[in-house]
mmCIF file of C-alpha atoms (C1' of nucleotides) in Angstrom:
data_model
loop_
_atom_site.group_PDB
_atom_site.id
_atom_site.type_symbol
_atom_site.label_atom_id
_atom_site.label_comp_id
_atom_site.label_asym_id
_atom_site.label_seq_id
_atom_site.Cartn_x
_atom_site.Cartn_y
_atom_site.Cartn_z
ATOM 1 C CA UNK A 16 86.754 111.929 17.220
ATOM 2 C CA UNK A 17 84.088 109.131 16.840
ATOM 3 C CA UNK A 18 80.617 108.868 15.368
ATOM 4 C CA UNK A 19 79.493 109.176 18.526
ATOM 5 C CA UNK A 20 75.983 107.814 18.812
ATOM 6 C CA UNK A 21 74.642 110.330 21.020
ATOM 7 C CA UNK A 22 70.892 109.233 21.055
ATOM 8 C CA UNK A 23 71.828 105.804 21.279
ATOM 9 C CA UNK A 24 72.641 106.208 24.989
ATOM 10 C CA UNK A 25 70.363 108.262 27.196
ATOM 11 C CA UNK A 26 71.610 110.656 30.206
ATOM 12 C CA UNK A 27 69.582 108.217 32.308
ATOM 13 C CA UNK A 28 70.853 105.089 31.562
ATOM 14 C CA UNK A 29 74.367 106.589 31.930
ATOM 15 C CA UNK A 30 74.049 107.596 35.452
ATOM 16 C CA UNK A 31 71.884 104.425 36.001
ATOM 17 C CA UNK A 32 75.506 102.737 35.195
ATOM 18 C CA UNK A 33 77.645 105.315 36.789
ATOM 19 C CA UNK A 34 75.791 106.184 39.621
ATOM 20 C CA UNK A 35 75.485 102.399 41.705
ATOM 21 C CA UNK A 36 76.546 101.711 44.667
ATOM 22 C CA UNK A 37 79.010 99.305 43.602
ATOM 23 C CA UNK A 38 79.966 101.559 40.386
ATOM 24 C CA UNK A 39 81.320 104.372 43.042
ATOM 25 C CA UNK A 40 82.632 102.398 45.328
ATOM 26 C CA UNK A 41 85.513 100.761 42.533
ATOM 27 C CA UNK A 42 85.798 104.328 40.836
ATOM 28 C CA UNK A 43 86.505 105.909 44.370
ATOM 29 C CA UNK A 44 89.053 102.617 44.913
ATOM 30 C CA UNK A 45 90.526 103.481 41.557
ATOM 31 C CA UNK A 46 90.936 106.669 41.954
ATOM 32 C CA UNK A 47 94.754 106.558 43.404
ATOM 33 C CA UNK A 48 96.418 104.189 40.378
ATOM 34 C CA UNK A 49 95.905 100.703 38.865
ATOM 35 C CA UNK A 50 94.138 98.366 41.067
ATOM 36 C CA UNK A 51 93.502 94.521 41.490
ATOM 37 C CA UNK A 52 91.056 92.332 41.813
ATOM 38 C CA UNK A 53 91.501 91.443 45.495
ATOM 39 C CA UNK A 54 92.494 94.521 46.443
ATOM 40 C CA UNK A 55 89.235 95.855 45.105
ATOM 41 C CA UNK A 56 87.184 92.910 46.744
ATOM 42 C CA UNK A 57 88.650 94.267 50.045
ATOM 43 C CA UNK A 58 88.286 97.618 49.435
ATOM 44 C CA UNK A 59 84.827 98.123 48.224
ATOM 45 C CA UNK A 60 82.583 97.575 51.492
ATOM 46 C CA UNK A 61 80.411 94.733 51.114
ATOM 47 C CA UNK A 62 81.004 93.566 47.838
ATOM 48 C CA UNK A 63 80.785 89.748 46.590
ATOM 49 C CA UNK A 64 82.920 88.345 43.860
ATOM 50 C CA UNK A 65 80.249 88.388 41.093
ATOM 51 C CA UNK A 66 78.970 91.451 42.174
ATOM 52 C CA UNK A 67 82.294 92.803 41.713
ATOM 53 C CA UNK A 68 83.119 91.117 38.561
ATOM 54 C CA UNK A 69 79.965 92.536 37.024
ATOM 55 C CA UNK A 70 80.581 95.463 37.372
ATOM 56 C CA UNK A 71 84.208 95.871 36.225
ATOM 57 C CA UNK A 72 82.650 94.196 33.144
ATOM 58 C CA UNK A 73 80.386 97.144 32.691
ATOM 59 C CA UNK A 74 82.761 99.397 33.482
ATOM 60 C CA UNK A 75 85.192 98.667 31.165
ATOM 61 C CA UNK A 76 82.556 98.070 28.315
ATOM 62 C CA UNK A 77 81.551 101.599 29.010
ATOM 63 C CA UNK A 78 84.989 102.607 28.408
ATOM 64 C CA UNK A 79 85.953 103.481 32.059
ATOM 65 C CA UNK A 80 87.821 101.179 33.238
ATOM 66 C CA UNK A 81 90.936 99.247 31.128
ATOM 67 C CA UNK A 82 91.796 95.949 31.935
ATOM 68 C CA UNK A 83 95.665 95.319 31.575
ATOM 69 C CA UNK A 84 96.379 91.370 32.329
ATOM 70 C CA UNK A 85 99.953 89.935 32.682
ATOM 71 C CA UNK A 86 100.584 86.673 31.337
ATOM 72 C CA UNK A 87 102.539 85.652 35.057
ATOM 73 C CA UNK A 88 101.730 82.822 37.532
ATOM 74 C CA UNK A 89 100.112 83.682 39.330
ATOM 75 C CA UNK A 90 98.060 85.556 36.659
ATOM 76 C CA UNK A 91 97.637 89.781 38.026
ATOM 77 C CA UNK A 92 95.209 91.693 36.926
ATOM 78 C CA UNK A 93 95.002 95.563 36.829
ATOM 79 C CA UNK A 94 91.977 98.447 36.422
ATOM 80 C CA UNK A 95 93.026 101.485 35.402
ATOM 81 C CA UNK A 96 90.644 104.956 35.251
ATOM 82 C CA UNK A 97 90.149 106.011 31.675
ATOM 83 C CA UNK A 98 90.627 109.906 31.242
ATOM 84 C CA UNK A 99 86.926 110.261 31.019
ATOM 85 C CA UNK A 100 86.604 108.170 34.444
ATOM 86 C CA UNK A 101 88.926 110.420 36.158
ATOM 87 C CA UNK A 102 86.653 113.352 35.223
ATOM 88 C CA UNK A 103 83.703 111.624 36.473
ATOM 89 C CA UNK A 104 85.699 110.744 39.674
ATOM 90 C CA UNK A 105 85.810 114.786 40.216
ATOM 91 C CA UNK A 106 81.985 115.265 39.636
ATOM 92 C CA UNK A 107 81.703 112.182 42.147
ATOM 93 C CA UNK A 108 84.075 113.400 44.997
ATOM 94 C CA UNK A 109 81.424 116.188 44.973
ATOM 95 C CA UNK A 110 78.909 114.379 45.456
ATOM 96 C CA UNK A 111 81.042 112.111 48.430
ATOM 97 C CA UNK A 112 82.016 115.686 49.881
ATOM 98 C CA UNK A 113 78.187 116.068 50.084
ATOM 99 C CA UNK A 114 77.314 113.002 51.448
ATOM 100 C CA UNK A 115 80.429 113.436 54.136
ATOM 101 C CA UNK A 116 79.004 117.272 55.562
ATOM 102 C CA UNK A 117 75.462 116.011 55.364
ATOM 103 C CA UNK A 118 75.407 112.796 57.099
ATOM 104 C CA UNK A 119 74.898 114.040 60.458
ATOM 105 C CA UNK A 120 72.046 116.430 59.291
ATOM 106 C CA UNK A 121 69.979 113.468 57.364
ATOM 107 C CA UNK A 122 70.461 111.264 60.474
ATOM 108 C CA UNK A 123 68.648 113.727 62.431
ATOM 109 C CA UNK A 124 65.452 114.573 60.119
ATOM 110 C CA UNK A 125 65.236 110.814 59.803
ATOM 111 C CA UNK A 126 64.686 110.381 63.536
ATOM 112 C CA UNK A 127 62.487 113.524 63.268
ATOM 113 C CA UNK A 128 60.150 112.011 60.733
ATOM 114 C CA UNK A 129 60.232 108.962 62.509
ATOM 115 C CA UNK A 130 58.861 110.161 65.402
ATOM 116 C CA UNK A 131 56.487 112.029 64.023
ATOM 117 C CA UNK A 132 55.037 109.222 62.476
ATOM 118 C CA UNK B 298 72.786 122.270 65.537
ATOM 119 C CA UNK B 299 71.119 119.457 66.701
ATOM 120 C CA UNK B 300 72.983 116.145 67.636
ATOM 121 C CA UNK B 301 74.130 115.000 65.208
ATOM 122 C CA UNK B 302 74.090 111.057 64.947
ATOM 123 C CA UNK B 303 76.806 110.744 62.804
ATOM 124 C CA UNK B 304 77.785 106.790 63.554
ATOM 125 C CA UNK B 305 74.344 105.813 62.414
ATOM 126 C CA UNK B 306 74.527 106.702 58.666
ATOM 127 C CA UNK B 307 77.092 105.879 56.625
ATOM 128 C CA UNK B 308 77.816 107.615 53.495
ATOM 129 C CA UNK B 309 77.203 104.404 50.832
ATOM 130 C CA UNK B 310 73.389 104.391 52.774
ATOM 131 C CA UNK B 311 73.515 107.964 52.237
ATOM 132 C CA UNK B 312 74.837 107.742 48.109
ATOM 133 C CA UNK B 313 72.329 105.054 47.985
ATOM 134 C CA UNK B 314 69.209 106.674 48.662
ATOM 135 C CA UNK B 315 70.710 110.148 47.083
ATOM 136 C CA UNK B 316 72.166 108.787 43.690
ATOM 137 C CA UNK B 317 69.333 106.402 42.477
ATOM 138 C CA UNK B 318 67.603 107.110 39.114
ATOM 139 C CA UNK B 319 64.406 107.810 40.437
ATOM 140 C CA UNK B 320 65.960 110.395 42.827
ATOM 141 C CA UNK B 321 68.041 112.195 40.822
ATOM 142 C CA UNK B 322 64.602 112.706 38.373
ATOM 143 C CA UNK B 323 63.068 113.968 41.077
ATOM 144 C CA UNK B 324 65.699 116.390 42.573
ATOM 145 C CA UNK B 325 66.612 117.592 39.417
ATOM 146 C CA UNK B 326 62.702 118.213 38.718
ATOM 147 C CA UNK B 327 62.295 120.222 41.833
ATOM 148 C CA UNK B 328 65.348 122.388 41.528
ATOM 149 C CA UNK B 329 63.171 125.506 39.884
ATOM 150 C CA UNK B 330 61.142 125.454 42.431
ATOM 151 C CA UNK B 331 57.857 124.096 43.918
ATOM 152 C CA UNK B 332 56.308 120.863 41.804
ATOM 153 C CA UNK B 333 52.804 118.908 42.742
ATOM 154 C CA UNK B 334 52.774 115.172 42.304
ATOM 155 C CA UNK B 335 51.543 115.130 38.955
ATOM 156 C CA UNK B 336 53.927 117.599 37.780
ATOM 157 C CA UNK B 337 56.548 115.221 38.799
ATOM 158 C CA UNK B 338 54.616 112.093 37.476
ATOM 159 C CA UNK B 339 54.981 113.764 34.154
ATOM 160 C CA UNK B 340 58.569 115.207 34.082
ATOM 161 C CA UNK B 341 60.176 112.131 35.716
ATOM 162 C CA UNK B 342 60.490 110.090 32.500
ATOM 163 C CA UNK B 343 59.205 106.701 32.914
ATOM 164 C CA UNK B 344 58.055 106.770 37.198
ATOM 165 C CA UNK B 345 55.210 104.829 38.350
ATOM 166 C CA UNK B 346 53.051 106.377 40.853
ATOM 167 C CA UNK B 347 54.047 103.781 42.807
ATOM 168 C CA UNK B 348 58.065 104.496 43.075
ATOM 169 C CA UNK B 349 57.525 108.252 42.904
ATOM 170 C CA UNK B 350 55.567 108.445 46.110
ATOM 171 C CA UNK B 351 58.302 105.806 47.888
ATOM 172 C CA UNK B 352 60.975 107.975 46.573
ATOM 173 C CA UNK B 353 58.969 111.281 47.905
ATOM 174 C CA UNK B 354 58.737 109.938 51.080
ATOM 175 C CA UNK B 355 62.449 108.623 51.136
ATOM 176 C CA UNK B 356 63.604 112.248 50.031
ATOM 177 C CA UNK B 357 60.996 113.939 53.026
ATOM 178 C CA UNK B 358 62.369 111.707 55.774
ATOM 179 C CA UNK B 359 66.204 112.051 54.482
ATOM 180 C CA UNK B 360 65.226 115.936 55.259
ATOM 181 C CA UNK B 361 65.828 116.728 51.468
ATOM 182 C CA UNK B 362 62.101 117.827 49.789
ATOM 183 C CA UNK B 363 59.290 119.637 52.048
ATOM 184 C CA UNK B 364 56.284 118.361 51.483
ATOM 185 C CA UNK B 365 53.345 121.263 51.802
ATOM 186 C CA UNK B 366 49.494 119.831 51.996
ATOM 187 C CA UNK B 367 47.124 122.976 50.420
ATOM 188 C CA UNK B 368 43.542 121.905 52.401
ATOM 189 C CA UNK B 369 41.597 122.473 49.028
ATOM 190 C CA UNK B 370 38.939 120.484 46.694
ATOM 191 C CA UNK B 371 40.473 118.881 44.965
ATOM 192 C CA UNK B 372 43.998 118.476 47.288
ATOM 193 C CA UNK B 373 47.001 120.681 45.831
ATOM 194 C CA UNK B 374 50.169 118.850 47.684
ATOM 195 C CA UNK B 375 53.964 120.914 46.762
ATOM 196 C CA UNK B 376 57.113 119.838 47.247
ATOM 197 C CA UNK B 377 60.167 121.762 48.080
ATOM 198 C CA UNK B 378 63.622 121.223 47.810
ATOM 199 C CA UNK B 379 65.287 122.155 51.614
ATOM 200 C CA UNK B 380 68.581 124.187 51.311
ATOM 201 C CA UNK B 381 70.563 120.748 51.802
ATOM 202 C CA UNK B 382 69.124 119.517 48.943
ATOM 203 C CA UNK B 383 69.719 122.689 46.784
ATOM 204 C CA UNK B 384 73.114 121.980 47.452
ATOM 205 C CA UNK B 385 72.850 118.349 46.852
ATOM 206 C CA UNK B 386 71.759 119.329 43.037
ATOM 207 C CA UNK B 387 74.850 121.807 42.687
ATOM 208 C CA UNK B 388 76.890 118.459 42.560
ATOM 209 C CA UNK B 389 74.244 116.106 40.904
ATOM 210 C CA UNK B 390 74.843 118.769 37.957
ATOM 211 C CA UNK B 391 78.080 117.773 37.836
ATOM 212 C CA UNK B 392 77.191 114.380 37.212
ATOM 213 C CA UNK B 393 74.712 115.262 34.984
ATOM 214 C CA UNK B 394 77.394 117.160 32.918
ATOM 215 C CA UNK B 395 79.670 114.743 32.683
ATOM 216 C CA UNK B 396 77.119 112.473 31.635
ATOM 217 C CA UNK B 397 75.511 114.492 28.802
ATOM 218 C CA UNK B 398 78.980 115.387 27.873
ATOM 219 C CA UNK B 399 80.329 111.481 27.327
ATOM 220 C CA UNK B 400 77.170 110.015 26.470
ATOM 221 C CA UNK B 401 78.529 109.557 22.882
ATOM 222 C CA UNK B 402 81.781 108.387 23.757
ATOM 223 C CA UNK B 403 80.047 105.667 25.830
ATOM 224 C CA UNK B 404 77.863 104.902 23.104
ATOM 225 C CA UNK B 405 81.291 104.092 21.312
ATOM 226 C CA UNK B 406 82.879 102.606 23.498
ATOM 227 C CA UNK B 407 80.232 99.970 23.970
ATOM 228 C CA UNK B 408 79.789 99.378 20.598
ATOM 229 C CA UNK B 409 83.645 98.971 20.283
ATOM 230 C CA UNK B 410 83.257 96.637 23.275
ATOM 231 C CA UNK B 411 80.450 94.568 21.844
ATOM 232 C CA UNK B 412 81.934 94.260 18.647
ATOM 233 C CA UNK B 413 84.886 92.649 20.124
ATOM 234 C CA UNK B 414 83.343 90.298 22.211
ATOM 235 C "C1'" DC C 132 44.375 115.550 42.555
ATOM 236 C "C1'" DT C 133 47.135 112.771 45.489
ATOM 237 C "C1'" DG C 134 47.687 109.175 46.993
ATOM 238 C "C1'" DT C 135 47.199 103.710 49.266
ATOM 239 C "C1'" DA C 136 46.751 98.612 48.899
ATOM 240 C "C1'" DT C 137 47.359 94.356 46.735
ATOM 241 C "C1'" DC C 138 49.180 91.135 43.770
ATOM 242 C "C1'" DC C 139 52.532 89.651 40.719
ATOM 243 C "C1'" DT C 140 56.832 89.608 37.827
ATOM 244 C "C1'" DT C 141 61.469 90.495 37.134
ATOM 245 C "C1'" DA C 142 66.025 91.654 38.304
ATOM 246 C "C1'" DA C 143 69.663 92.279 41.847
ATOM 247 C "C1'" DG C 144 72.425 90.055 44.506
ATOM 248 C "C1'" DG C 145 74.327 86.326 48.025
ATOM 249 C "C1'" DA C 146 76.340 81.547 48.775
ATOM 250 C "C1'" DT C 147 78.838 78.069 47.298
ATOM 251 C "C1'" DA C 148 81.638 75.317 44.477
ATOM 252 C "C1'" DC C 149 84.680 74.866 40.769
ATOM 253 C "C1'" DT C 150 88.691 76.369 37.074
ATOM 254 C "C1'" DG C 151 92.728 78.231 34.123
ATOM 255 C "C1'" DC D 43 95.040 85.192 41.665
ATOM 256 C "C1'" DA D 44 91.143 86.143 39.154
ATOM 257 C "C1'" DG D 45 87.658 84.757 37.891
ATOM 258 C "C1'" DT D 46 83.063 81.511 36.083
ATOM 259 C "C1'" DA D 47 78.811 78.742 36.901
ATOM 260 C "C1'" DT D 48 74.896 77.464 39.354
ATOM 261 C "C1'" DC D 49 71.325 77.823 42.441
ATOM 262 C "C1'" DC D 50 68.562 80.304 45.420
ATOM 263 C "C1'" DT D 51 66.594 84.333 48.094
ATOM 264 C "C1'" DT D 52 65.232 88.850 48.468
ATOM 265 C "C1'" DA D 53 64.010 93.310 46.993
ATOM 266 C "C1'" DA D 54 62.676 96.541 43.245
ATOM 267 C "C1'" DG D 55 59.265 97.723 40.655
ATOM 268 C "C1'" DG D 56 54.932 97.377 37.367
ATOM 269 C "C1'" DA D 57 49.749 96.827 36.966
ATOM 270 C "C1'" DT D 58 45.565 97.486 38.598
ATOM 271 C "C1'" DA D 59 41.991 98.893 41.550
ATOM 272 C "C1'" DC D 60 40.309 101.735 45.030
ATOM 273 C "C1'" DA D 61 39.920 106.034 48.451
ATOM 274 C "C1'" DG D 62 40.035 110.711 50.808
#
DNA sequence: CTGTATCCTTAAGGATACTG
DNA sequence: CAGTATCCTTAAGGATACAG
């Protein structure tokens, strides 16, 4: 194993990267095999090019994402989980599960509050 | 169980407002029980007064912290995590878990990245 | 103590056009 | 196909001052 640099890299700033919107949305995409790039601009709801390609960038600097290219015309792309990604897919399927039963319920106490106010 | 509403909230809106930095502080803050404002101010590393009431009042309407007013001099104000939100921070752990556990193999692989580039 | 109001700065992100 | 580059708009958030 690696140095490791544990105080280099704050619990924070991790989720801050793993947590996004956009960050999900690709890991969730990922999740089933290699993926490309338009498949993932289709996939991931709402997403522009550069948002997209920003984050794969970040991604795959934080070591979650590899990026295989093959030298064909035209040129293909693939992003592949890391092992540590897939993990962090589980802790985020969760969170989706969460999100999924809970929808309904937040809905309501939003139109609650609202007309309270 | 009330109506329900499901159509109008969509589970990225939902992630959105759940998974953000200054939410997951403040979940994570509240999950031993009642805190006051300043209590949060303090624990929620690097929150201005400013976002942590937006994100209070984000978290009441979303049904996910009770916010109890104490009519005394000066004002006491608590807030409570509802039982939705207890279960909310059951999977947030998860996350957080993950994250403390690959922090340092982040670190690396960003350095490893950076050196590259 | 628990906020609100205002102003201001920065960063996130969209639109569009272009390239190997 | 898989991006990059540029410009521009909007939204997030900090700083400060004030109030119930």
């Amino acid at each position: 194993m690696a140095t490791q640099l544990a105080e280099a890299c704050p619990i924070v700033e991790v989720l801050d990267h793993v947590a996004g919107k956009w960050s999900i949305g690709i890991i969730v995409a990922a999740a089933n095999g290699p993926v490309r790039f338009t498949e993932l601009e289709r996939t991931v709801e709402g997403i522009s090019r550069r948002m997209l390609t920003l984050n794969l960038r970040k991604l795959e600097r934080d070591g979650l994402l590899v990026r295989t290219v093959y030298p064909t015309v035209p040129p293909k792309v693939e992003y592949t989980l890391t092992d540590m990604a897939r993990e962090l897919y589980a802790s985020l399927s969760g969170l989706l599960g969460w999100a999924e039963r809970h929808r309904g319920e937040i809905a309501c106490a939003r139109a609650v509050y609202d007309a309270a106010s």
